[in-house]
Tab-separated table of C-alpha atoms in Angstrom:
chain	number	residue	atom	x	y	z
A	1	GLN	CA	-148.439	77.843	-37.456
A	2	VAL	CA	-144.737	78.593	-37.303
A	3	GLN	CA	-143.218	81.558	-35.515
A	4	LEU	CA	-139.695	82.702	-36.339
A	5	VAL	CA	-137.622	85.151	-34.314
A	6	GLU	CA	-134.231	86.428	-35.484
A	7	SER	CA	-131.463	87.841	-33.330
A	8	GLY	CA	-127.820	88.790	-33.620
A	9	GLY	CA	-127.856	91.731	-35.982
A	10	GLY	CA	-125.903	94.892	-35.348
A	11	LEU	CA	-123.237	97.273	-36.531
A	12	VAL	CA	-119.820	95.943	-37.538
A	13	GLN	CA	-116.818	97.242	-39.433
A	14	ALA	CA	-115.894	95.859	-42.819
A	15	GLY	CA	-113.953	92.632	-42.430
A	16	GLY	CA	-115.725	91.793	-39.195
A	17	SER	CA	-118.098	88.969	-38.322
A	18	LEU	CA	-121.618	88.531	-37.036
A	19	ARG	CA	-123.701	85.499	-36.210
A	20	LEU	CA	-127.433	85.588	-36.778
A	21	SER	CA	-129.747	83.150	-35.080
A	22	CYS	CA	-133.332	82.192	-35.786
A	23	THR	CA	-135.502	80.373	-33.290
A	24	SER	CA	-138.637	78.655	-34.483
A	25	SER	CA	-141.667	77.530	-32.559
A	26	GLY	CA	-145.100	76.179	-33.191
A	27	ARG	CA	-146.908	73.033	-32.337
A	28	THR	CA	-147.065	71.914	-35.947
A	29	PHE	CA	-143.531	72.832	-36.913
A	30	ARG	CA	-142.513	70.577	-39.780
A	31	ALA	CA	-139.773	72.292	-41.700
A	32	ALA	CA	-138.529	71.006	-45.037
A	33	ALA	CA	-135.985	73.800	-45.359
A	34	MET	CA	-134.886	76.988	-43.683
A	35	GLY	CA	-133.362	79.996	-45.348
A	36	TRP	CA	-131.912	83.434	-44.853
A	37	PHE	CA	-132.868	86.305	-47.100
A	38	ARG	CA	-131.933	89.958	-47.037
A	39	GLN	CA	-133.276	93.239	-48.295
A	40	ALA	CA	-131.214	96.374	-48.671
A	41	PRO	CA	-132.829	99.832	-48.966
A	42	GLY	CA	-134.274	100.336	-52.425
A	43	LYS	CA	-133.553	96.781	-53.495
A	44	GLU	CA	-135.506	93.585	-53.904
A	45	ARG	CA	-135.328	90.909	-51.237
A	46	GLU	CA	-132.738	88.323	-52.199
A	47	PHE	CA	-131.822	84.805	-51.194
A	48	VAL	CA	-128.676	84.482	-49.084
A	49	ALA	CA	-128.446	80.888	-47.883
A	50	GLY	CA	-130.605	77.834	-47.366
A	51	ILE	CA	-130.424	74.482	-45.638
A	52	SER	CA	-132.562	71.367	-45.926
A	53	TRP	CA	-133.870	70.573	-42.478
A	54	ILE	CA	-133.222	66.830	-42.299
A	55	ALA	CA	-130.338	66.225	-44.708
A	56	GLY	CA	-128.547	69.456	-43.904
A	57	SER	CA	-127.579	70.206	-47.484
A	58	THR	CA	-126.790	73.865	-48.043
A	59	SER	CA	-126.915	76.429	-50.810
A	60	TYR	CA	-125.605	79.986	-51.027
A	61	ALA	CA	-125.878	83.063	-53.147
A	62	ASP	CA	-122.710	83.615	-55.153
A	63	SER	CA	-122.117	86.910	-53.377
A	64	VAL	CA	-121.678	85.213	-49.991
A	65	LYS	CA	-120.034	81.902	-50.883
A	66	GLY	CA	-116.919	81.319	-48.847
A	67	ARG	CA	-117.849	84.029	-46.335
A	68	PHE	CA	-121.199	82.923	-44.890
A	69	ALA	CA	-122.178	79.577	-43.405
A	70	ILE	CA	-125.667	78.360	-42.552
A	71	SER	CA	-126.287	75.673	-39.953
A	72	ARG	CA	-129.152	74.231	-37.971
A	73	VAL	CA	-129.773	72.391	-34.717
A	74	ILE	CA	-132.792	70.190	-35.190
A	75	VAL	CA	-133.596	69.489	-31.546
A	76	LYS	CA	-133.527	73.192	-30.749
A	77	LYS	CA	-135.361	74.195	-33.939
A	78	THR	CA	-132.774	76.877	-34.592
A	79	VAL	CA	-130.903	77.981	-37.669
A	80	ALA	CA	-127.860	80.205	-37.679
A	81	LEU	CA	-125.985	82.272	-40.228
A	82	GLN	CA	-122.311	82.854	-39.522
A	83	MET	CA	-121.161	85.860	-41.514
A	84	ASN	CA	-117.441	86.494	-41.898
A	85	ASP	CA	-115.428	89.062	-43.829
A	86	LEU	CA	-118.442	91.322	-43.978
A	87	LYS	CA	-118.584	94.017	-46.620
A	88	PRO	CA	-120.565	97.269	-46.765
A	89	GLU	CA	-122.710	95.730	-49.506
A	90	ASP	CA	-123.884	93.119	-46.992
A	91	THR	CA	-125.792	95.864	-45.185
A	92	ALA	CA	-129.469	94.897	-45.151
A	93	VAL	CA	-132.321	93.608	-43.057
A	94	TYR	CA	-131.876	89.863	-42.773
A	95	TYR	CA	-134.893	87.591	-42.591
A	96	CYS	CA	-135.224	83.994	-41.517
A	97	ALA	CA	-137.737	81.933	-43.462
A	98	CYS	CA	-139.212	78.467	-43.310
A	99	ARG	CA	-140.546	76.203	-46.014
A	100	THR	CA	-142.759	73.570	-44.482
A	101	VAL	CA	-143.193	69.986	-45.640
A	102	GLY	CA	-145.515	69.701	-48.622
A	103	THR	CA	-145.028	73.257	-49.835
A	104	SER	CA	-142.809	74.808	-52.485
A	105	ASP	CA	-142.415	78.310	-51.102
A	106	PHE	CA	-141.017	79.876	-47.954
A	107	GLY	CA	-144.323	80.601	-46.290
A	108	TYR	CA	-143.194	81.720	-42.854
A	109	TRP	CA	-140.992	84.701	-42.124
A	110	GLY	CA	-139.414	86.363	-39.148
A	111	GLN	CA	-139.566	90.074	-38.442
A	112	GLY	CA	-136.013	90.677	-39.617
A	113	THR	CA	-132.826	91.889	-38.001
A	114	GLN	CA	-130.697	94.798	-39.195
A	115	VAL	CA	-127.083	94.219	-40.208
A	116	THR	CA	-125.011	97.312	-40.921
A	117	VAL	CA	-121.431	97.084	-42.152
A	118	SER	CA	-119.395	100.279	-42.052
A	119	SER	CA	-116.462	100.904	-44.358
């Protein structure tokens, strides 16, 4: 089992920054990749950023490239999402997710943290 807990959400003005953090735990934690997703009211959940756990390679949605940065600290089992130049359209609940070794889907999810960007 893997437990994920997000923190760092809040209210910020457009152009501002926030840093989200996700802490993972579980005796059998064996992550292949970690990711951040978001869901705005009335919209489908969408991929924001991902990072391979060992190699550290990253990928981003086009809408956040150049503004967001994902990182991880292996020994602490944490993943962060630095969000800069935030826009009102970034407003959503942000979820941390984990894809474990030997699987093809993100099977573990956090409870989500609200990010609200005012114009």
